[in-house]
mmCIF file with all atom_site columns, C-alpha atoms in Angstrom:
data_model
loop_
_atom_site.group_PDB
_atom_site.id
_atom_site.type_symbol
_atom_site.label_atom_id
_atom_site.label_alt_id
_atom_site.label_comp_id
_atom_site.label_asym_id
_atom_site.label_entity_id
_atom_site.label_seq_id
_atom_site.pdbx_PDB_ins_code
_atom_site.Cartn_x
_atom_site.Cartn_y
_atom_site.Cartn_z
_atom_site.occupancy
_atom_site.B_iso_or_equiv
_atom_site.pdbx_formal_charge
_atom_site.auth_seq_id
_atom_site.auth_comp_id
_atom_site.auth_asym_id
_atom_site.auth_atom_id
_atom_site.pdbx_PDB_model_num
ATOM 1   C CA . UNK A 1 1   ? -15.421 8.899   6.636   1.00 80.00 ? 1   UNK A CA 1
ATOM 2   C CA . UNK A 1 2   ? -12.861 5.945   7.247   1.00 93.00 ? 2   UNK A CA 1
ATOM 3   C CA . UNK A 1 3   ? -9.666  5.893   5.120   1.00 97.00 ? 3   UNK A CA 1
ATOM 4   C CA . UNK A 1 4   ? -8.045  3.504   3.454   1.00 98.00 ? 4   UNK A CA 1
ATOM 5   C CA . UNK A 1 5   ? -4.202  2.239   4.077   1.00 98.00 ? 5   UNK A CA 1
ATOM 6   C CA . UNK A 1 6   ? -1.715  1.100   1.096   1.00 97.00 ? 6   UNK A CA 1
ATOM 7   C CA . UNK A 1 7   ? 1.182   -1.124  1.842   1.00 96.00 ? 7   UNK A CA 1
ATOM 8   C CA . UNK A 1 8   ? 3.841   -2.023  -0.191  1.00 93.00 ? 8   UNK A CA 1
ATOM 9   C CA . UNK A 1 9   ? 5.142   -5.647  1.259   1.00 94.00 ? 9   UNK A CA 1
ATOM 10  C CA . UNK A 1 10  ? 9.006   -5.855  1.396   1.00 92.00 ? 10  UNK A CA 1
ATOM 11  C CA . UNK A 1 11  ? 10.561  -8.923  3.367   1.00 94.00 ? 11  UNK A CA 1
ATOM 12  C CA . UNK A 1 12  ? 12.535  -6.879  5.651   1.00 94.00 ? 12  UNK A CA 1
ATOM 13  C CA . UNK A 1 13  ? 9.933   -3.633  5.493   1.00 94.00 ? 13  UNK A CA 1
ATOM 14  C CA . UNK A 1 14  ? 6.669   -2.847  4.434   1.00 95.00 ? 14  UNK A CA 1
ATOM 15  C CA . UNK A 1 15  ? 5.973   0.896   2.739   1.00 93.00 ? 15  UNK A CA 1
ATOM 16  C CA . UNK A 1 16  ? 3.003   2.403   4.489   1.00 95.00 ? 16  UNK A CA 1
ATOM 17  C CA . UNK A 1 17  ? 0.435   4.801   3.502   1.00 95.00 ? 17  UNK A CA 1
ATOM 18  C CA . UNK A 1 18  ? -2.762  6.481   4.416   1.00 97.00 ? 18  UNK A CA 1
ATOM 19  C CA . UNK A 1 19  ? -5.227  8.555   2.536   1.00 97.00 ? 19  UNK A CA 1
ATOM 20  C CA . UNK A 1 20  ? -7.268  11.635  3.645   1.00 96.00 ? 20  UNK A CA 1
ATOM 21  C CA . UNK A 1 21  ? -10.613 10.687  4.998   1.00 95.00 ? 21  UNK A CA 1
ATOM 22  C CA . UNK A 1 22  ? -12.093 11.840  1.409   1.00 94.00 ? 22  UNK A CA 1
ATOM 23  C CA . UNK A 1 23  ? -10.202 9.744   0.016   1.00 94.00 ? 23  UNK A CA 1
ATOM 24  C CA . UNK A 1 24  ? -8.468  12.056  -2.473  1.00 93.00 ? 24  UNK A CA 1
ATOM 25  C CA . UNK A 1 25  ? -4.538  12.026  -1.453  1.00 94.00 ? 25  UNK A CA 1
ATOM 26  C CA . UNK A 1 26  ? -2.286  9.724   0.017   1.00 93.00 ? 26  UNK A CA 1
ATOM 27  C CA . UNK A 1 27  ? 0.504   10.592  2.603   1.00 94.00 ? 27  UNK A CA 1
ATOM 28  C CA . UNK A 1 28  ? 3.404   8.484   3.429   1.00 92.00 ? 28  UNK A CA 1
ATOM 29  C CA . UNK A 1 29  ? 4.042   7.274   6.937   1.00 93.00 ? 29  UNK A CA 1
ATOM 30  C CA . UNK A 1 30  ? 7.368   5.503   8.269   1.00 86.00 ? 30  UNK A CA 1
ATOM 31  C CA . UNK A 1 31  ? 7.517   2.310   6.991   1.00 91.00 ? 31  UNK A CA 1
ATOM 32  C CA . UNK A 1 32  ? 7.154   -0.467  9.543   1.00 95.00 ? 32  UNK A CA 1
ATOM 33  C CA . UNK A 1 33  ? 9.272   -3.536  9.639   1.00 96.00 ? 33  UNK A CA 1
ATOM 34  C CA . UNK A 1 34  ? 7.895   -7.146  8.323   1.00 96.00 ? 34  UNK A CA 1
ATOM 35  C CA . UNK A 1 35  ? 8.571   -8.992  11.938  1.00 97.00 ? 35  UNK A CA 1
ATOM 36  C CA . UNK A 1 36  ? 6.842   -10.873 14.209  1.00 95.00 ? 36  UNK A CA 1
ATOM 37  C CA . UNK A 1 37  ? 4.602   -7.448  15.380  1.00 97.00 ? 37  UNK A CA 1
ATOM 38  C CA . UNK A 1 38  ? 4.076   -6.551  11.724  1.00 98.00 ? 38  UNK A CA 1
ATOM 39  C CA . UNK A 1 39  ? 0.346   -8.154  12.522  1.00 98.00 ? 39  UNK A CA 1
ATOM 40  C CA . UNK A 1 40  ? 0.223   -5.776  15.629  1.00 97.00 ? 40  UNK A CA 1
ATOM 41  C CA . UNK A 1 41  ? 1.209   -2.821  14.037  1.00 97.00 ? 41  UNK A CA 1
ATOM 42  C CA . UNK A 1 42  ? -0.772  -2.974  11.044  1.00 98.00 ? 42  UNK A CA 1
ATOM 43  C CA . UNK A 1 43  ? -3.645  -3.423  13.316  1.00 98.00 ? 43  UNK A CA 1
ATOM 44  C CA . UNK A 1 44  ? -2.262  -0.350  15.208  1.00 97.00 ? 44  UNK A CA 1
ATOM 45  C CA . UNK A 1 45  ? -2.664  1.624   12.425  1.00 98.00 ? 45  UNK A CA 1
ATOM 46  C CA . UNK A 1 46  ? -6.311  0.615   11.382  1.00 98.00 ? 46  UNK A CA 1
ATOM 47  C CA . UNK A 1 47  ? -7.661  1.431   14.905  1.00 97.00 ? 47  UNK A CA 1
ATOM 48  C CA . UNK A 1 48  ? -5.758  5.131   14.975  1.00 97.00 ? 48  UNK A CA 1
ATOM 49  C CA . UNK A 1 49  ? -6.469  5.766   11.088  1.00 97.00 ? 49  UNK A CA 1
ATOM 50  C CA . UNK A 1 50  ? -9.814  4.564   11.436  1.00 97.00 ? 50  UNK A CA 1
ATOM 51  C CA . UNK A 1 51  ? -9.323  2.083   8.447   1.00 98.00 ? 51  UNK A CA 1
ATOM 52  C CA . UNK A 1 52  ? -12.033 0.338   6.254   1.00 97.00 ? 52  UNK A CA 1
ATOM 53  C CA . UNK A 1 53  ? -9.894  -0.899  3.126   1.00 97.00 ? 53  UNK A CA 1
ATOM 54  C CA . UNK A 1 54  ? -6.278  -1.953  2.608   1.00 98.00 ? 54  UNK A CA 1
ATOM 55  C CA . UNK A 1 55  ? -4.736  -1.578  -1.006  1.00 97.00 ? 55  UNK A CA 1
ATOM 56  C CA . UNK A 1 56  ? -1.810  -3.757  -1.640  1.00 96.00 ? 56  UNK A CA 1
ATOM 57  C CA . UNK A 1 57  ? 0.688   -3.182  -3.993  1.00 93.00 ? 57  UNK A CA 1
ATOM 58  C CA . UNK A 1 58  ? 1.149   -6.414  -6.319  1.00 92.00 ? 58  UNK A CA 1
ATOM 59  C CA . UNK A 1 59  ? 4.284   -6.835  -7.643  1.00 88.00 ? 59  UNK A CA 1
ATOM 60  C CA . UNK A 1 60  ? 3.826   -8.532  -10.711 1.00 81.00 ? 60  UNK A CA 1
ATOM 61  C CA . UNK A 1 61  ? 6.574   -9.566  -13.690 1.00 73.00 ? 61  UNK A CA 1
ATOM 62  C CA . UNK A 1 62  ? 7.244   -7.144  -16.458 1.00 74.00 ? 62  UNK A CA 1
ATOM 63  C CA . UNK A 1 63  ? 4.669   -9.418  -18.725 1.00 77.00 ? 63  UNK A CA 1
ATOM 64  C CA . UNK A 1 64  ? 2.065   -8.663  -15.939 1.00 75.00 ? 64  UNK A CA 1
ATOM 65  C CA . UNK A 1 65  ? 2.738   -12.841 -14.361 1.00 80.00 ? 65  UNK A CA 1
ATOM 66  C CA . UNK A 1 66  ? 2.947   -13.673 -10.669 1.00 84.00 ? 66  UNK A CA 1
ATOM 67  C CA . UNK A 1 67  ? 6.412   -14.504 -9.859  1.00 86.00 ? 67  UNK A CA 1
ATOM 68  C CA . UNK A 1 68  ? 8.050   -15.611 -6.195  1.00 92.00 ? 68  UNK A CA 1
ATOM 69  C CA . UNK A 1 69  ? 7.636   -12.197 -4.318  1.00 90.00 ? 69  UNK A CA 1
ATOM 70  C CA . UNK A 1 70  ? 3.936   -11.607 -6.001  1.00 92.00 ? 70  UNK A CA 1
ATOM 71  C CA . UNK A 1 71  ? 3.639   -15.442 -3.937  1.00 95.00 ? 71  UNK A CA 1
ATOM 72  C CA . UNK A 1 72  ? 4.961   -14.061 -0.909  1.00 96.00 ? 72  UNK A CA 1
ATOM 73  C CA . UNK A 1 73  ? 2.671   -10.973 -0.888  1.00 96.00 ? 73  UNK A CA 1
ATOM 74  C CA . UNK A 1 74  ? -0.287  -12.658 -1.857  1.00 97.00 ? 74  UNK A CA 1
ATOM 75  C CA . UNK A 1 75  ? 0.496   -15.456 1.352   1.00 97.00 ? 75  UNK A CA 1
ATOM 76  C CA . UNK A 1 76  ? 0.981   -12.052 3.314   1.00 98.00 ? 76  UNK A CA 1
ATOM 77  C CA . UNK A 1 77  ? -2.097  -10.844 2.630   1.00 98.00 ? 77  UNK A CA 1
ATOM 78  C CA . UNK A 1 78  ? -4.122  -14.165 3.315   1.00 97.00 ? 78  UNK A CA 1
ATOM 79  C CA . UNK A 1 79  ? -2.198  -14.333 7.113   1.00 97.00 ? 79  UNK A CA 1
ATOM 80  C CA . UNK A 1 80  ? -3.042  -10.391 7.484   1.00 98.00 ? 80  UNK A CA 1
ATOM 81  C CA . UNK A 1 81  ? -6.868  -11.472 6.834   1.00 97.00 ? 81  UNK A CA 1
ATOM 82  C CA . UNK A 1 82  ? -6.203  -13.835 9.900   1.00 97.00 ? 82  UNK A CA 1
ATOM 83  C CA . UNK A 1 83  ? -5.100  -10.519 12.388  1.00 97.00 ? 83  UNK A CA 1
ATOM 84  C CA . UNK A 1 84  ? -7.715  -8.523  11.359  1.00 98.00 ? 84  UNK A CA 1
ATOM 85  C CA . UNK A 1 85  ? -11.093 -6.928  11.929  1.00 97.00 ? 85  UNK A CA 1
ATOM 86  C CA . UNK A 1 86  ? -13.643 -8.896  9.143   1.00 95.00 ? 86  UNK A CA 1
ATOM 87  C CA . UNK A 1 87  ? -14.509 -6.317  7.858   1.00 96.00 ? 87  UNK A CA 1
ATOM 88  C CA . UNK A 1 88  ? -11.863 -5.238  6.440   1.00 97.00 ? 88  UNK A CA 1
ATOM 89  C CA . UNK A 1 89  ? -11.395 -5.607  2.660   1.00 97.00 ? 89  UNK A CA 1
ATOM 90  C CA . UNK A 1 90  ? -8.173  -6.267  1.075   1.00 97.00 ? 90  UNK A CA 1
ATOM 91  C CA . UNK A 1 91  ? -7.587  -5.048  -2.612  1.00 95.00 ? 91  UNK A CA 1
ATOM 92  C CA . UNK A 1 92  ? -4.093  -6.073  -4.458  1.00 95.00 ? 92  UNK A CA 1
ATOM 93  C CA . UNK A 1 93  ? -3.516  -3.672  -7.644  1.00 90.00 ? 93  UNK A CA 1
ATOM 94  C CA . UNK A 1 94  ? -0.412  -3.562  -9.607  1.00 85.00 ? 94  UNK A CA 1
ATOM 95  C CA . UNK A 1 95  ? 2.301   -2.172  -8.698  1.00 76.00 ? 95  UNK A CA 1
ATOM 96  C CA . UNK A 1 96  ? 5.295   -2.967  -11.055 1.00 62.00 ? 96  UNK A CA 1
ATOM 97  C CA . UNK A 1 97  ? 6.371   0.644   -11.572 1.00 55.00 ? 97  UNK A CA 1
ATOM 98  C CA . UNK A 1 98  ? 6.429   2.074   -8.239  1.00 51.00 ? 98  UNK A CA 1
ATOM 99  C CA . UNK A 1 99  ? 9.428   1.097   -6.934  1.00 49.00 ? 99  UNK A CA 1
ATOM 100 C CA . UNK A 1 100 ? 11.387  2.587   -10.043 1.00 47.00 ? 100 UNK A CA 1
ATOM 101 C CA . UNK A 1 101 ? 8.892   5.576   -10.283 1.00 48.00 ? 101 UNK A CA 1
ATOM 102 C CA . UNK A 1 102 ? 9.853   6.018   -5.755  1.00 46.00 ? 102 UNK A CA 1
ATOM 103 C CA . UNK A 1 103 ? 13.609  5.828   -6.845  1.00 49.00 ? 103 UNK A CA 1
ATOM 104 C CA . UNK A 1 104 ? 13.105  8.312   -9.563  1.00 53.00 ? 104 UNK A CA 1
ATOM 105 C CA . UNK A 1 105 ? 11.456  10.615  -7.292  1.00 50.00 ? 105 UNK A CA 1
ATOM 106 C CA . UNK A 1 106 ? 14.313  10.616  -4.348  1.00 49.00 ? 106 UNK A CA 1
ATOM 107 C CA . UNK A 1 107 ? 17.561  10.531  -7.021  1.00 53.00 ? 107 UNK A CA 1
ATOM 108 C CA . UNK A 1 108 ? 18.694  13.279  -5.005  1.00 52.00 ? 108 UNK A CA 1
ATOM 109 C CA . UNK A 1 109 ? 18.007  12.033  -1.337  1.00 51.00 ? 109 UNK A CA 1
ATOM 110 C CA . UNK A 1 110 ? 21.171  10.611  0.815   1.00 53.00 ? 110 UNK A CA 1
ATOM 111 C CA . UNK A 1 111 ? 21.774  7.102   0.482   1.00 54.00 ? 111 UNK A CA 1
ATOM 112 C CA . UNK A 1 112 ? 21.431  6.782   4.497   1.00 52.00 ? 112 UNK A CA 1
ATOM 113 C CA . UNK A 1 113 ? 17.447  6.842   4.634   1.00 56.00 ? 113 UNK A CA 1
ATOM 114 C CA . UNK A 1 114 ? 16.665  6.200   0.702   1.00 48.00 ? 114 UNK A CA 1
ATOM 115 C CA . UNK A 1 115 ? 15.437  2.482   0.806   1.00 59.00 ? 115 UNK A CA 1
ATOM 116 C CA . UNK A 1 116 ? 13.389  3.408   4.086   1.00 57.00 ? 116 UNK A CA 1
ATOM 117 C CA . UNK A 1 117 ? 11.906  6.537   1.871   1.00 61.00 ? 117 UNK A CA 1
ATOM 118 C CA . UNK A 1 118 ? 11.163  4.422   -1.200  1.00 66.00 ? 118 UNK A CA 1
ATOM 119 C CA . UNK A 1 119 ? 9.155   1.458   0.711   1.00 68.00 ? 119 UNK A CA 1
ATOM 120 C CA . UNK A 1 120 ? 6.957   4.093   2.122   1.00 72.00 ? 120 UNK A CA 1
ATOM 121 C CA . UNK A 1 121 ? 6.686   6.544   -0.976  1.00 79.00 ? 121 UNK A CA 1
ATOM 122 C CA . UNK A 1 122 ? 6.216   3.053   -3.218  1.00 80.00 ? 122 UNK A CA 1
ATOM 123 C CA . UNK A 1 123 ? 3.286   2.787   -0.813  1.00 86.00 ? 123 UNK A CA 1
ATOM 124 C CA . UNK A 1 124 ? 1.738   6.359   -1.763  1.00 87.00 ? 124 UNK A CA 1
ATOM 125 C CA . UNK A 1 125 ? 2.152   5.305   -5.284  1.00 82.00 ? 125 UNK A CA 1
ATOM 126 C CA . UNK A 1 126 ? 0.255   2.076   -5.221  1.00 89.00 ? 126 UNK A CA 1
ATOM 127 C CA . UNK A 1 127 ? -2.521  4.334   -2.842  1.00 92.00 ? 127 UNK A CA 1
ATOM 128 C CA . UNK A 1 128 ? -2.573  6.696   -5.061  1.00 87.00 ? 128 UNK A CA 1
ATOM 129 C CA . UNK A 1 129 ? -3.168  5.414   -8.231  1.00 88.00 ? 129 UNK A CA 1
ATOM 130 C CA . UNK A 1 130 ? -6.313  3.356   -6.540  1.00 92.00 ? 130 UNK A CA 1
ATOM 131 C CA . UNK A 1 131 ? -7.646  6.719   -4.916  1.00 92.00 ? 131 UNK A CA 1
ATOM 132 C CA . UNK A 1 132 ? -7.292  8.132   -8.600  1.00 89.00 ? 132 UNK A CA 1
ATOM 133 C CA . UNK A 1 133 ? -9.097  5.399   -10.503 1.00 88.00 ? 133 UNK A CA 1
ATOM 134 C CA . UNK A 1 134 ? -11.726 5.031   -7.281  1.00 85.00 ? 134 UNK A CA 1
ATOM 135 C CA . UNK A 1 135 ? -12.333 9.102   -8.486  1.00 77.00 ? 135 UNK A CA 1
ATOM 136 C CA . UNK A 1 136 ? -12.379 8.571   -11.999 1.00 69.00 ? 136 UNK A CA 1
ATOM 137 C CA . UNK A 1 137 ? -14.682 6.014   -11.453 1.00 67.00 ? 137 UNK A CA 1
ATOM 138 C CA . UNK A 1 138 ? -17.229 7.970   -8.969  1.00 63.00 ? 138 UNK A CA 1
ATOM 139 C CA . UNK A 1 139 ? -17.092 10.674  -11.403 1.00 53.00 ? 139 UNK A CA 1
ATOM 140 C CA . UNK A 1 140 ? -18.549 8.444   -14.527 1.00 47.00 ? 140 UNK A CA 1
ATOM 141 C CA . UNK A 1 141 ? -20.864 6.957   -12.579 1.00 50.00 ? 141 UNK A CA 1
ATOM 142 C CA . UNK A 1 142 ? -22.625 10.227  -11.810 1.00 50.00 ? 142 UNK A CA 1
ATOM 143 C CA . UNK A 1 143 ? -22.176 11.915  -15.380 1.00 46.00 ? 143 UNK A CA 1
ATOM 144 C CA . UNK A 1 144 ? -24.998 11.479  -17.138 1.00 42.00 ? 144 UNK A CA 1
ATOM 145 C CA . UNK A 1 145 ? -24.421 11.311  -20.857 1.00 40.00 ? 145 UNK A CA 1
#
């Protein structure tokens, strides 16, 4: 079964993760940084992961509007379409608690590596929660009631 990759966009980094091939957990991997090979890398990773689907975390305002870096990540996602197999399908969910919910979670990490660790566990977050409701949502559709 093909797995599924979640990316948190950053300017200077993205956050990267990867689920099992069920499709049950996500696992962080480094984060990779948002140059001119961010195209080649993501691509990278869909050939050795064996990727069908990529979840994007949307960063949306506290009142659930698009502001500037919701723009940028949405104009991301439109040139990632460009560098990638078709087939591919690109899914934005929200995302405006993972980032404080990442911080949360490494309060007691060193400062040295903790913005590196929260891009990437950000991007388990946003993976996560879509794995969970893609679950939730298998599982009503085969209860019969």
């Amino acid at each position: 079964m093909s797995r599924i990759l979640g990316l948190d966009i950053g300017l200077k980094r993205i956050g990267v993760a990867v689920s099992d091939p069920l499709r049950i957990t996500a696992t962080p991997l480094e984060f990779i940084l948002n140059d001119g090979k961010v195209f080649e890398r993501i691509n990278y990773l869909i050939k050795n992961y064996k990727i069908s689907k990529i979840v994007i975390g949307l960063p949306l305002t506290l009142k659930g509007e698009e502001g500037e870096q919701a723009r940028y990540t949405k104009e991301f996602a439109e040139n990632l379409k460009n560098h990638i197999p078709q087939d591919i399908e690109i899914i934005f969910i929200d995302e405006r608690f993972t980032s404080s919910l990442a911080e949360k979670t490494l309060s007691q990490t060193k400062k040295k590596n903790k913005k590196e660790k929260i891009d990437s566990l950000s991007a388990v977050f946003i993976l996560q929660t879509y794995l969970d409701r893609l679950s939730f949502s298998n599982e009503a559709t085969n209860n019969n009631y």
